[in-house]
């Protein structure tokens, strides 16, 4: 598959593999995985994305002043600069959701007449910091989170009315205050300006609630493939106790739980650090009629340590940690709990290799390694690994 190269490729650096045809990107990822994980066993061929463009359901655009004009673009953490996506690029960034691109363009066009000024990181003056747009691709619902510096929001109501009039697809608008110096950060203070303050979306036949700050995979098409792979690896027969570690809003655990008409785990225990995500997970269980799932707000390592100390057992542990991988404490307690199967979902093959080393030294054997391309055009990739006791 060929694509038109992005004019911002060099400036932006968000798409590290932009210069390669998609087929070659896949070969490169496969070769890197073989290098990093080959010693643990055969690596299945990476599952590609059918149409690898505009896959992101979550877009964050930072505001700035360029040539006396309010504009929005991609925040580049390495240089602390904002790379403007010019309005002439009508489809916007090739990874981002075009619906979000249009909303961001409207905000830029409306802001001056509502006296909204972009926040300046250097001087600390101004108000509008960034906008986060989340789009449920299956539900069609759209959330707009306007992130500002502390202070009054001038003509807030009329601004939101005009934005929603121009974009009837918007189902909720939230105002969030980021008082910190960290760009693209959402503060703890939020106010819903329109709608319910959350959206829902469907994954693997279940409905999930997404709030402004909780984690939700950015590529929903490939996420279904990822979750179905993890589910297949877990080989559930209806009687298992399953731990979903680093569970976010409970998406993996809930798609693996038994529910009317579906054979899955008998009992699901989810653990997650972010309290808001845990609330979403509990709500998601209710929404989908899963009565046998419990979610805890805790550090996954400490939680596992406590389970192990109390002599609890689990048949299957699914773990889906952030890029840093699982903590040592988590892995040690996992070895003590000694589940029959471990399904490791990883977004970073380097920490995955480190953690597989620990688990294989502790007696587990790697049975299957399946990469899934969730992030075309970038160097990132997800990998699902099945381990069982020798
Ligand atoms: N399984 C979920 C989320 C994966 S992202 C999904 O597929 O959507 C990783 C999650 O780990 C995030 O929700 C993050 O908040 C959480 N997390 C990060 N550090 C953690 C820790 N020490 N203990 C528990 N959860 C943690």
mmCIF file of C-alpha atoms and ligand atoms in Angstrom:
data_model
loop_
_atom_site.group_PDB
_atom_site.id
_atom_site.type_symbol
_atom_site.label_atom_id
_atom_site.label_comp_id
_atom_site.label_asym_id
_atom_site.label_seq_id
_atom_site.Cartn_x
_atom_site.Cartn_y
_atom_site.Cartn_z
ATOM 1 C CA UNK A 1 0.000 0.000 0.000
ATOM 2 C CA UNK A 2 1.333 3.440 -0.883
ATOM 3 C CA UNK A 3 0.473 6.732 0.768
ATOM 4 C CA UNK A 4 1.153 10.369 0.110
ATOM 5 C CA UNK A 5 4.003 11.412 2.366
ATOM 6 C CA UNK A 6 3.054 13.904 5.057
ATOM 7 C CA UNK A 7 4.537 17.384 4.512
ATOM 8 C CA UNK A 8 5.164 17.618 8.271
ATOM 9 C CA UNK A 9 7.180 14.389 8.477
ATOM 10 C CA UNK A 10 10.509 15.973 9.380
ATOM 11 C CA UNK A 11 9.115 18.705 11.624
ATOM 12 C CA UNK A 12 6.724 16.575 13.648
ATOM 13 C CA UNK A 13 8.493 13.235 14.315
ATOM 14 C CA UNK A 14 5.221 11.687 15.537
ATOM 15 C CA UNK A 15 5.295 9.191 12.637
ATOM 16 C CA UNK A 16 8.802 7.782 12.739
ATOM 17 C CA UNK A 17 8.111 5.370 9.855
ATOM 18 C CA UNK A 18 6.276 7.836 7.624
ATOM 19 C CA UNK A 19 8.907 7.479 4.882
ATOM 20 C CA UNK A 20 8.284 3.741 4.417
ATOM 21 C CA UNK A 21 5.469 1.958 2.558
ATOM 22 C CA UNK A 22 3.208 0.134 5.052
ATOM 23 C CA UNK A 23 4.518 -3.319 4.052
ATOM 24 C CA UNK A 24 8.053 -2.228 4.888
ATOM 25 C CA UNK A 25 6.965 -0.758 8.211
ATOM 26 C CA UNK A 26 5.583 -4.176 9.113
ATOM 27 C CA UNK A 27 8.819 -5.932 8.105
ATOM 28 C CA UNK A 28 10.817 -3.506 10.202
ATOM 29 C CA UNK A 29 8.631 -4.084 13.265
ATOM 30 C CA UNK A 30 8.774 -7.859 12.797
ATOM 31 C CA UNK A 31 12.592 -7.773 12.525
ATOM 32 C CA UNK A 32 12.898 -5.681 15.691
ATOM 33 C CA UNK A 33 10.617 -8.076 17.588
ATOM 34 C CA UNK A 34 12.645 -11.068 16.438
ATOM 35 C CA UNK A 35 15.785 -9.295 17.664
ATOM 36 C CA UNK A 36 14.282 -8.473 21.062
ATOM 37 C CA UNK A 37 12.076 -11.504 21.708
ATOM 38 C CA UNK A 38 13.388 -14.230 19.398
ATOM 39 C CA UNK A 39 15.135 -16.053 22.255
ATOM 40 C CA UNK A 40 11.735 -16.755 23.846
ATOM 41 C CA UNK A 41 10.295 -18.585 20.828
ATOM 42 C CA UNK A 42 8.656 -18.204 17.444
ATOM 43 C CA UNK A 43 7.076 -14.847 16.717
ATOM 44 C CA UNK A 44 3.869 -15.021 14.699
ATOM 45 C CA UNK A 45 3.547 -12.593 11.843
ATOM 46 C CA UNK A 46 2.390 -9.160 12.944
ATOM 47 C CA UNK A 47 -1.327 -8.581 12.248
ATOM 48 C CA UNK A 48 -1.540 -5.500 10.001
ATOM 49 C CA UNK A 49 -4.279 -2.891 9.797
ATOM 50 C CA UNK A 50 -6.422 -3.046 6.676
ATOM 51 C CA UNK A 51 -6.570 0.737 6.245
ATOM 52 C CA UNK A 52 -3.710 2.101 8.326
ATOM 53 C CA UNK A 53 -4.686 5.793 8.183
ATOM 54 C CA UNK A 54 -6.820 8.064 10.428
ATOM 55 C CA UNK A 55 -7.075 5.376 13.067
ATOM 56 C CA UNK A 56 -6.722 7.484 16.208
ATOM 57 C CA UNK A 57 -9.967 8.008 18.137
ATOM 58 C CA UNK A 58 -8.227 10.443 20.479
ATOM 59 C CA UNK A 59 -6.656 13.667 19.294
ATOM 60 C CA UNK A 60 -4.846 16.268 21.351
ATOM 61 C CA UNK A 61 -4.035 19.637 19.812
ATOM 62 C CA UNK A 62 -2.140 22.372 21.590
ATOM 63 C CA UNK A 63 -2.924 26.033 20.952
ATOM 64 C CA UNK A 64 -0.376 28.707 20.165
ATOM 65 C CA UNK A 65 0.005 32.052 18.451
ATOM 66 C CA UNK A 66 1.669 31.933 15.026
ATOM 67 C CA UNK A 67 2.087 35.124 12.993
ATOM 68 C CA UNK A 68 -0.478 36.883 15.172
ATOM 69 C CA UNK A 69 -3.065 34.153 14.621
ATOM 70 C CA UNK A 70 -4.401 31.539 17.047
ATOM 71 C CA UNK A 71 -3.551 28.135 15.682
ATOM 72 C CA UNK A 72 -3.379 24.511 16.854
ATOM 73 C CA UNK A 73 -0.944 21.736 16.305
ATOM 74 C CA UNK A 74 0.890 18.715 17.568
ATOM 75 C CA UNK A 75 2.903 19.263 20.737
ATOM 76 C CA UNK A 76 6.401 17.884 20.342
ATOM 77 C CA UNK A 77 7.801 17.027 23.750
ATOM 78 C CA UNK A 78 11.445 16.759 22.586
ATOM 79 C CA UNK A 79 11.627 20.400 21.488
ATOM 80 C CA UNK A 80 8.728 21.744 23.609
ATOM 81 C CA UNK A 81 7.342 23.255 20.409
ATOM 82 C CA UNK A 82 4.010 23.066 18.706
ATOM 83 C CA UNK A 83 4.086 21.842 15.119
ATOM 84 C CA UNK A 84 1.284 23.601 13.320
ATOM 85 C CA UNK A 85 -0.998 21.506 11.124
ATOM 86 C CA UNK A 86 -1.920 24.125 8.499
ATOM 87 C CA UNK A 87 -5.558 24.467 7.469
ATOM 88 C CA UNK A 88 -4.347 23.744 3.907
ATOM 89 C CA UNK A 89 -3.875 20.112 5.014
ATOM 90 C CA UNK A 90 -7.593 19.601 4.836
ATOM 91 C CA UNK A 91 -7.648 16.044 6.152
ATOM 92 C CA UNK A 92 -5.224 17.077 8.862
ATOM 93 C CA UNK A 93 -2.748 14.611 10.299
ATOM 94 C CA UNK A 94 -2.969 11.217 8.582
ATOM 95 C CA UNK A 95 -3.178 9.325 11.897
ATOM 96 C CA UNK A 96 -5.835 11.484 13.450
ATOM 97 C CA UNK A 97 -9.578 11.321 13.239
ATOM 98 C CA UNK A 98 -10.774 13.766 10.520
ATOM 99 C CA UNK A 99 -13.870 14.597 12.614
ATOM 100 C CA UNK A 100 -11.548 15.807 15.392
ATOM 101 C CA UNK A 101 -9.441 17.770 12.925
ATOM 102 C CA UNK A 102 -12.533 19.694 11.776
ATOM 103 C CA UNK A 103 -13.549 20.468 15.369
ATOM 104 C CA UNK A 104 -10.066 21.759 16.195
ATOM 105 C CA UNK A 105 -10.144 23.955 13.083
ATOM 106 C CA UNK A 106 -13.502 25.411 14.166
ATOM 107 C CA UNK A 107 -12.192 26.174 17.663
ATOM 108 C CA UNK A 108 -9.266 28.064 16.121
ATOM 109 C CA UNK A 109 -11.612 30.003 13.863
ATOM 110 C CA UNK A 110 -14.056 30.869 16.704
ATOM 111 C CA UNK A 111 -11.611 31.650 19.507
ATOM 112 C CA UNK A 112 -10.625 35.223 18.536
ATOM 113 C CA UNK A 113 -14.225 36.488 18.359
ATOM 114 C CA UNK A 114 -14.779 35.098 21.881
ATOM 115 C CA UNK A 115 -11.578 36.771 23.072
ATOM 116 C CA UNK A 116 -9.956 33.420 23.841
ATOM 117 C CA UNK A 117 -6.176 33.662 23.759
ATOM 118 C CA UNK A 118 -3.776 30.732 23.585
ATOM 119 C CA UNK A 119 -1.694 30.056 26.669
ATOM 120 C CA UNK A 120 1.984 30.826 26.325
ATOM 121 C CA UNK A 121 4.206 28.262 28.048
ATOM 122 C CA UNK A 122 7.061 30.731 28.381
ATOM 123 C CA UNK A 123 5.283 33.815 29.702
ATOM 124 C CA UNK A 124 2.457 31.933 31.454
ATOM 125 C CA UNK A 125 -0.063 34.336 29.893
ATOM 126 C CA UNK A 126 -3.188 33.412 27.967
ATOM 127 C CA UNK A 127 -5.924 30.877 28.599
ATOM 128 C CA UNK A 128 -6.551 28.091 26.044
ATOM 129 C CA UNK A 129 -3.943 25.357 26.489
ATOM 130 C CA UNK A 130 -5.081 22.385 24.457
ATOM 131 C CA UNK A 131 -8.113 20.490 23.268
ATOM 132 C CA UNK A 132 -8.729 16.780 23.585
ATOM 133 C CA UNK A 133 -11.255 15.192 21.243
ATOM 134 C CA UNK A 134 -12.375 11.605 21.841
ATOM 135 C CA UNK A 135 -14.580 9.857 19.303
ATOM 136 C CA UNK A 136 -16.427 6.596 19.805
ATOM 137 C CA UNK A 137 -16.017 5.212 16.294
ATOM 138 C CA UNK A 138 -18.847 2.716 16.753
ATOM 139 C CA UNK A 139 -21.212 4.843 18.857
ATOM 140 C CA UNK A 140 -20.553 8.021 16.876
ATOM 141 C CA UNK A 141 -20.348 10.005 20.145
ATOM 142 C CA UNK A 142 -17.814 12.825 20.363
ATOM 143 C CA UNK A 143 -16.312 14.394 23.508
ATOM 144 C CA UNK A 144 -14.508 17.730 23.414
ATOM 145 C CA UNK A 145 -12.372 18.635 26.426
ATOM 146 C CA UNK A 146 -11.216 22.260 26.462
ATOM 147 C CA UNK A 147 -8.143 22.475 28.645
ATOM 148 C CA UNK A 148 -7.269 25.926 29.960
ATOM 149 C CA UNK A 149 -5.091 27.716 32.465
ATOM 150 C CA UNK A 150 -6.863 28.697 35.723
ATOM 151 C CA UNK A 151 -9.153 31.722 35.432
ATOM 152 C CA UNK A 152 -12.504 32.820 34.048
ATOM 153 C CA UNK A 153 -13.775 31.345 30.813
ATOM 154 C CA UNK A 154 -15.130 34.407 28.988
ATOM 155 C CA UNK A 155 -18.497 33.856 27.208
ATOM 156 C CA UNK A 156 -18.189 30.171 27.956
ATOM 157 C CA UNK A 157 -21.832 29.360 27.266
ATOM 158 C CA UNK A 158 -22.088 31.122 23.917
ATOM 159 C CA UNK A 159 -18.752 29.666 22.778
ATOM 160 C CA UNK A 160 -19.916 26.133 23.505
ATOM 161 C CA UNK A 161 -23.324 26.794 21.905
ATOM 162 C CA UNK A 162 -21.682 27.997 18.718
ATOM 163 C CA UNK A 163 -19.216 25.084 18.653
ATOM 164 C CA UNK A 164 -22.038 22.545 19.060
ATOM 165 C CA UNK A 165 -24.199 24.347 16.490
ATOM 166 C CA UNK A 166 -21.410 23.977 13.932
ATOM 167 C CA UNK A 167 -20.691 20.380 14.985
ATOM 168 C CA UNK A 168 -23.920 18.574 15.847
ATOM 169 C CA UNK A 169 -21.867 15.373 16.169
ATOM 170 C CA UNK A 170 -20.466 16.660 19.494
ATOM 171 C CA UNK A 171 -22.292 14.911 22.345
ATOM 172 C CA UNK A 172 -20.444 16.403 25.301
ATOM 173 C CA UNK A 173 -18.132 19.316 26.112
ATOM 174 C CA UNK A 174 -15.980 19.405 29.251
ATOM 175 C CA UNK A 175 -13.848 22.247 30.596
ATOM 176 C CA UNK A 176 -10.691 21.105 32.381
ATOM 177 C CA UNK A 177 -8.160 23.278 34.181
ATOM 178 C CA UNK A 178 -4.473 22.434 33.955
ATOM 179 C CA UNK A 179 -2.669 24.561 36.547
ATOM 180 C CA UNK A 180 0.656 22.754 36.086
ATOM 181 C CA UNK A 181 3.558 23.517 33.785
ATOM 182 C CA UNK A 182 3.111 20.162 32.011
ATOM 183 C CA UNK A 183 1.613 20.512 28.534
ATOM 184 C CA UNK A 184 -1.141 18.128 27.364
ATOM 185 C CA UNK A 185 -1.982 17.318 30.976
ATOM 186 C CA UNK A 186 -5.498 17.143 32.377
ATOM 187 C CA UNK A 187 -5.924 18.624 35.837
ATOM 188 C CA UNK A 188 -8.232 17.261 38.515
ATOM 189 C CA UNK A 189 -10.743 20.090 38.128
ATOM 190 C CA UNK A 190 -13.370 19.511 35.435
ATOM 191 C CA UNK A 191 -16.742 21.028 34.663
ATOM 192 C CA UNK A 192 -19.213 19.605 32.180
ATOM 193 C CA UNK A 193 -20.450 22.396 29.912
ATOM 194 C CA UNK A 194 -22.678 20.304 27.655
ATOM 195 C CA UNK A 195 -23.992 16.721 27.680
ATOM 196 C CA UNK A 196 -23.062 14.018 30.167
ATOM 197 C CA UNK A 197 -19.320 14.591 30.527
ATOM 198 C CA UNK A 198 -18.572 11.089 29.196
ATOM 199 C CA UNK A 199 -19.023 9.151 25.971
ATOM 200 C CA UNK A 200 -19.527 5.461 25.355
ATOM 201 C CA UNK A 201 -18.174 3.167 22.680
ATOM 202 C CA UNK A 202 -18.499 -0.479 21.706
ATOM 203 C CA UNK A 203 -15.615 -2.963 21.661
ATOM 204 C CA UNK A 204 -15.951 -6.732 21.155
ATOM 205 C CA UNK A 205 -19.730 -6.415 21.548
ATOM 206 C CA UNK A 206 -19.592 -4.628 24.935
ATOM 207 C CA UNK A 207 -20.331 -0.996 25.694
ATOM 208 C CA UNK A 208 -17.681 1.041 27.500
ATOM 209 C CA UNK A 209 -17.831 4.380 29.236
ATOM 210 C CA UNK A 210 -14.969 6.747 28.495
ATOM 211 C CA UNK A 211 -14.324 9.728 30.751
ATOM 212 C CA UNK A 212 -11.909 12.572 29.952
ATOM 213 C CA UNK A 213 -8.953 11.187 31.913
ATOM 214 C CA UNK A 214 -9.281 7.431 31.677
ATOM 215 C CA UNK A 215 -7.216 5.258 29.375
ATOM 216 C CA UNK A 216 -8.907 3.860 26.286
ATOM 217 C CA UNK A 217 -6.933 2.306 23.433
ATOM 218 C CA UNK A 218 -6.511 4.834 20.619
ATOM 219 C CA UNK A 219 -6.981 2.432 17.704
ATOM 220 C CA UNK A 220 -10.320 0.679 18.280
ATOM 221 C CA UNK A 221 -10.263 -1.384 15.068
ATOM 222 C CA UNK A 222 -6.991 -3.102 15.984
ATOM 223 C CA UNK A 223 -7.895 -3.188 19.690
ATOM 224 C CA UNK A 224 -10.661 -5.685 18.928
ATOM 225 C CA UNK A 225 -8.069 -7.922 17.252
ATOM 226 C CA UNK A 226 -5.714 -7.455 20.214
ATOM 227 C CA UNK A 227 -8.366 -8.309 22.816
ATOM 228 C CA UNK A 228 -9.651 -11.282 20.809
ATOM 229 C CA UNK A 229 -6.092 -12.608 20.595
ATOM 230 C CA UNK A 230 -5.625 -12.218 24.368
ATOM 231 C CA UNK A 231 -8.958 -13.915 24.937
ATOM 232 C CA UNK A 232 -8.044 -16.839 22.677
ATOM 233 C CA UNK A 233 -4.733 -17.232 24.550
ATOM 234 C CA UNK A 234 -6.526 -17.250 27.925
ATOM 235 C CA UNK A 235 -8.483 -20.403 26.854
ATOM 236 C CA UNK A 236 -11.367 -19.811 29.248
ATOM 237 C CA UNK A 237 -13.815 -22.586 29.953
ATOM 238 C CA UNK A 238 -16.230 -20.952 32.375
ATOM 239 C CA UNK A 239 -14.670 -21.878 35.701
ATOM 240 C CA UNK A 240 -11.635 -19.609 36.021
ATOM 241 C CA UNK A 241 -10.698 -16.848 38.394
ATOM 242 C CA UNK A 242 -8.978 -14.243 36.224
ATOM 243 C CA UNK A 243 -6.943 -11.242 37.315
ATOM 244 C CA UNK A 244 -6.894 -8.283 34.934
ATOM 245 C CA UNK A 245 -3.876 -6.240 36.032
ATOM 246 C CA UNK A 246 -3.378 -2.644 34.873
ATOM 247 C CA UNK A 247 -6.997 -2.942 33.782
ATOM 248 C CA UNK A 248 -7.818 0.676 32.885
ATOM 249 C CA UNK A 249 -11.593 0.846 32.465
ATOM 250 C CA UNK A 250 -11.850 -2.952 32.673
ATOM 251 C CA UNK A 251 -12.052 -3.516 28.938
ATOM 252 C CA UNK A 252 -9.934 -6.673 28.763
ATOM 253 C CA UNK A 253 -11.342 -8.343 31.888
ATOM 254 C CA UNK A 254 -14.932 -7.610 30.929
ATOM 255 C CA UNK A 255 -14.529 -8.992 27.403
ATOM 256 C CA UNK A 256 -13.181 -12.157 29.052
ATOM 257 C CA UNK A 257 -15.893 -12.527 31.714
ATOM 258 C CA UNK A 258 -18.772 -14.967 31.416
ATOM 259 C CA UNK A 259 -22.032 -13.250 30.614
ATOM 260 C CA UNK A 260 -25.357 -14.487 29.283
ATOM 261 C CA UNK A 261 -24.621 -16.463 26.128
ATOM 262 C CA UNK A 262 -20.822 -16.115 26.414
ATOM 263 C CA UNK A 263 -18.436 -18.553 28.081
ATOM 264 C CA UNK A 264 -15.586 -16.747 29.802
ATOM 265 C CA UNK A 265 -13.974 -16.455 33.213
ATOM 266 C CA UNK A 266 -16.224 -17.237 36.174
ATOM 267 C CA UNK A 267 -14.750 -14.406 38.213
ATOM 268 C CA UNK A 268 -12.767 -11.319 37.172
ATOM 269 C CA UNK A 269 -10.649 -9.234 39.528
ATOM 270 C CA UNK A 270 -9.342 -6.011 38.027
ATOM 271 C CA UNK A 271 -6.694 -3.720 39.489
ATOM 272 C CA UNK A 272 -5.811 -0.240 38.318
ATOM 273 C CA UNK A 273 -4.099 2.822 39.810
ATOM 274 C CA UNK A 274 -6.311 5.535 38.318
ATOM 275 C CA UNK A 275 -9.428 5.937 40.501
ATOM 276 C CA UNK A 276 -11.523 7.468 37.747
ATOM 277 C CA UNK A 277 -10.758 4.514 35.472
ATOM 278 C CA UNK A 278 -11.777 2.122 38.279
ATOM 279 C CA UNK A 279 -15.118 3.912 38.593
ATOM 280 C CA UNK A 280 -15.539 3.579 34.845
ATOM 281 C CA UNK A 281 -14.663 -0.125 35.099
ATOM 282 C CA UNK A 282 -17.359 -0.704 37.765
ATOM 283 C CA UNK A 283 -19.879 1.176 35.665
ATOM 284 C CA UNK A 284 -18.817 -0.820 32.600
ATOM 285 C CA UNK A 285 -19.432 -4.096 34.442
ATOM 286 C CA UNK A 286 -22.984 -2.975 35.378
ATOM 287 C CA UNK A 287 -23.700 -1.616 31.917
ATOM 288 C CA UNK A 288 -22.821 -4.962 30.341
ATOM 289 C CA UNK A 289 -24.550 -7.179 32.875
ATOM 290 C CA UNK A 290 -21.302 -8.694 34.193
ATOM 291 C CA UNK A 291 -21.962 -9.497 37.842
ATOM 292 C CA UNK A 292 -18.842 -11.417 38.681
ATOM 293 C CA UNK A 293 -16.244 -8.687 38.146
ATOM 294 C CA UNK A 294 -14.665 -6.641 40.922
ATOM 295 C CA UNK A 295 -12.348 -3.706 40.428
ATOM 296 C CA UNK A 296 -9.828 -2.275 42.885
ATOM 297 C CA UNK A 297 -7.979 1.031 42.868
ATOM 298 C CA UNK A 298 -4.417 0.123 43.843
ATOM 299 C CA UNK A 299 -0.875 -0.290 42.628
ATOM 300 C CA UNK A 300 -0.874 -3.587 40.729
ATOM 301 C CA UNK A 301 2.342 -4.756 42.428
ATOM 302 C CA UNK A 302 1.107 -4.065 45.966
ATOM 303 C CA UNK A 303 -2.259 -5.601 45.193
ATOM 304 C CA UNK A 304 -0.700 -8.808 43.875
ATOM 305 C CA UNK A 305 1.637 -8.949 46.847
ATOM 306 C CA UNK A 306 -1.316 -8.789 49.194
ATOM 307 C CA UNK A 307 -3.217 -11.478 47.283
ATOM 308 C CA UNK A 308 -0.139 -13.699 47.400
ATOM 309 C CA UNK A 309 0.339 -13.042 51.136
ATOM 310 C CA UNK A 310 -3.294 -13.982 51.782
ATOM 311 C CA UNK A 311 -2.799 -17.238 49.903
ATOM 312 C CA UNK A 312 -5.280 -16.337 47.165
ATOM 313 C CA UNK A 313 -5.049 -18.166 43.874
ATOM 314 C CA UNK A 314 -5.832 -17.293 40.270
ATOM 315 C CA UNK A 315 -6.121 -19.472 37.197
ATOM 316 C CA UNK A 316 -5.248 -16.824 34.630
ATOM 317 C CA UNK A 317 -3.495 -13.471 35.011
ATOM 318 C CA UNK A 318 -3.752 -10.972 32.187
ATOM 319 C CA UNK A 319 -1.363 -8.071 32.493
ATOM 320 C CA UNK A 320 -1.326 -4.957 30.305
ATOM 321 C CA UNK A 321 1.141 -2.535 31.902
ATOM 322 C CA UNK A 322 2.239 0.878 30.619
ATOM 323 C CA UNK A 323 5.506 1.263 28.678
ATOM 324 C CA UNK A 324 7.638 0.811 31.795
ATOM 325 C CA UNK A 325 6.425 -2.794 32.040
ATOM 326 C CA UNK A 326 5.448 -4.677 35.202
ATOM 327 C CA UNK A 327 7.091 -3.781 38.503
ATOM 328 C CA UNK A 328 9.482 -6.257 40.147
ATOM 329 C CA UNK A 329 7.068 -6.596 43.013
ATOM 330 C CA UNK A 330 4.291 -7.471 40.587
ATOM 331 C CA UNK A 331 6.356 -10.161 38.856
ATOM 332 C CA UNK A 332 7.590 -11.694 42.119
ATOM 333 C CA UNK A 333 4.019 -11.898 43.448
ATOM 334 C CA UNK A 334 2.850 -13.308 40.128
ATOM 335 C CA UNK A 335 5.379 -16.123 40.543
ATOM 336 C CA UNK A 336 4.086 -16.739 44.070
ATOM 337 C CA UNK A 337 0.449 -16.773 42.928
ATOM 338 C CA UNK A 338 1.508 -19.165 40.148
ATOM 339 C CA UNK A 339 -1.506 -18.995 37.812
ATOM 340 C CA UNK A 340 -1.735 -21.721 35.159
ATOM 341 C CA UNK A 341 -1.603 -19.179 32.359
ATOM 342 C CA UNK A 342 -0.260 -15.647 32.044
ATOM 343 C CA UNK A 343 -1.332 -13.479 29.119
ATOM 344 C CA UNK A 344 0.979 -10.487 28.791
ATOM 345 C CA UNK A 345 -0.245 -7.630 26.586
ATOM 346 C CA UNK A 346 2.644 -5.251 25.984
ATOM 347 C CA UNK A 347 3.094 -1.896 24.268
ATOM 348 C CA UNK A 348 6.878 -1.948 24.691
ATOM 349 C CA UNK A 349 8.884 -4.992 23.508
ATOM 350 C CA UNK A 350 11.965 -3.876 25.467
ATOM 351 C CA UNK A 351 10.347 -4.056 28.894
ATOM 352 C CA UNK A 352 8.435 -7.121 27.689
ATOM 353 C CA UNK A 353 11.753 -8.884 27.002
ATOM 354 C CA UNK A 354 12.983 -7.964 30.501
ATOM 355 C CA UNK A 355 9.765 -9.230 32.146
ATOM 356 C CA UNK A 356 9.643 -12.437 30.095
ATOM 357 C CA UNK A 357 13.211 -13.057 31.284
ATOM 358 C CA UNK A 358 12.062 -12.822 34.915
ATOM 359 C CA UNK A 359 9.028 -15.039 34.363
ATOM 360 C CA UNK A 360 10.856 -17.706 32.385
ATOM 361 C CA UNK A 361 13.597 -17.845 35.058
ATOM 362 C CA UNK A 362 10.749 -18.251 37.554
ATOM 363 C CA UNK A 363 9.444 -21.373 35.775
ATOM 364 C CA UNK A 364 7.078 -20.141 33.036
ATOM 365 C CA UNK A 365 7.380 -21.097 29.387
ATOM 366 C CA UNK A 366 6.481 -18.837 26.522
ATOM 367 C CA UNK A 367 3.902 -20.606 24.332
ATOM 368 C CA UNK A 368 2.878 -17.975 21.812
ATOM 369 C CA UNK A 369 3.941 -14.507 20.742
ATOM 370 C CA UNK A 370 1.526 -12.537 18.565
ATOM 371 C CA UNK A 371 2.259 -8.941 17.557
ATOM 372 C CA UNK A 372 -0.611 -6.672 16.458
ATOM 373 C CA UNK A 373 -0.018 -3.372 14.675
ATOM 374 C CA UNK A 374 -1.999 -0.814 16.667
ATOM 375 C CA UNK A 375 0.115 2.150 15.647
ATOM 376 C CA UNK A 376 0.837 2.209 11.898
ATOM 377 C CA UNK A 377 3.396 4.820 10.746
ATOM 378 C CA UNK A 378 4.936 4.958 14.214
ATOM 379 C CA UNK A 379 7.645 2.714 15.629
ATOM 380 C CA UNK A 380 5.250 1.368 18.276
ATOM 381 C CA UNK A 381 3.571 -2.012 18.295
ATOM 382 C CA UNK A 382 1.572 -4.224 20.676
ATOM 383 C CA UNK A 383 2.487 -7.824 21.452
ATOM 384 C CA UNK A 384 0.403 -10.519 23.150
ATOM 385 C CA UNK A 385 2.312 -13.346 24.820
ATOM 386 C CA UNK A 386 0.898 -16.560 26.268
ATOM 387 C CA UNK A 387 2.878 -18.220 29.028
ATOM 388 C CA UNK A 388 2.126 -21.307 31.012
ATOM 389 C CA UNK A 389 3.864 -23.250 33.724
ATOM 390 C CA UNK A 390 6.353 -25.844 32.608
HETATM 391 N N1 LIG B 1 -5.868 -2.791 30.016
HETATM 392 C C1 LIG B 1 -6.348 -1.460 29.751
HETATM 393 C C2 LIG B 1 -5.370 -0.358 30.116
HETATM 394 C C3 LIG B 1 -3.934 -0.534 29.702
HETATM 395 S S1 LIG B 1 -2.917 0.909 29.846
HETATM 396 C C4 LIG B 1 -6.825 -1.328 28.322
HETATM 397 O O1 LIG B 1 -6.580 -2.193 27.490
HETATM 398 O O2 LIG B 1 -7.495 -0.344 28.022
HETATM 399 C C5 LIG B 1 -2.100 0.707 31.354
HETATM 400 C C6 LIG B 1 -2.914 1.089 32.561
HETATM 401 O O3 LIG B 1 -2.086 0.864 33.693
HETATM 402 C C7 LIG B 1 -3.375 2.539 32.644
HETATM 403 O O4 LIG B 1 -4.773 2.559 32.823
HETATM 404 C C8 LIG B 1 -2.655 3.089 33.882
HETATM 405 O O5 LIG B 1 -3.445 4.011 34.630
HETATM 406 C C9 LIG B 1 -2.422 1.837 34.679
HETATM 407 N N2 LIG B 1 -1.298 1.857 35.654
HETATM 408 C C10 LIG B 1 -0.121 2.502 35.553
HETATM 409 N N3 LIG B 1 0.670 2.206 36.595
HETATM 410 C C11 LIG B 1 -0.014 1.350 37.390
HETATM 411 C C12 LIG B 1 0.270 0.684 38.619
HETATM 412 N N4 LIG B 1 1.441 0.850 39.224
HETATM 413 N N5 LIG B 1 -0.671 -0.123 39.134
HETATM 414 C C13 LIG B 1 -1.857 -0.310 38.500
HETATM 415 N N6 LIG B 1 -2.192 0.296 37.338
HETATM 416 C C14 LIG B 1 -1.288 1.120 36.795
#
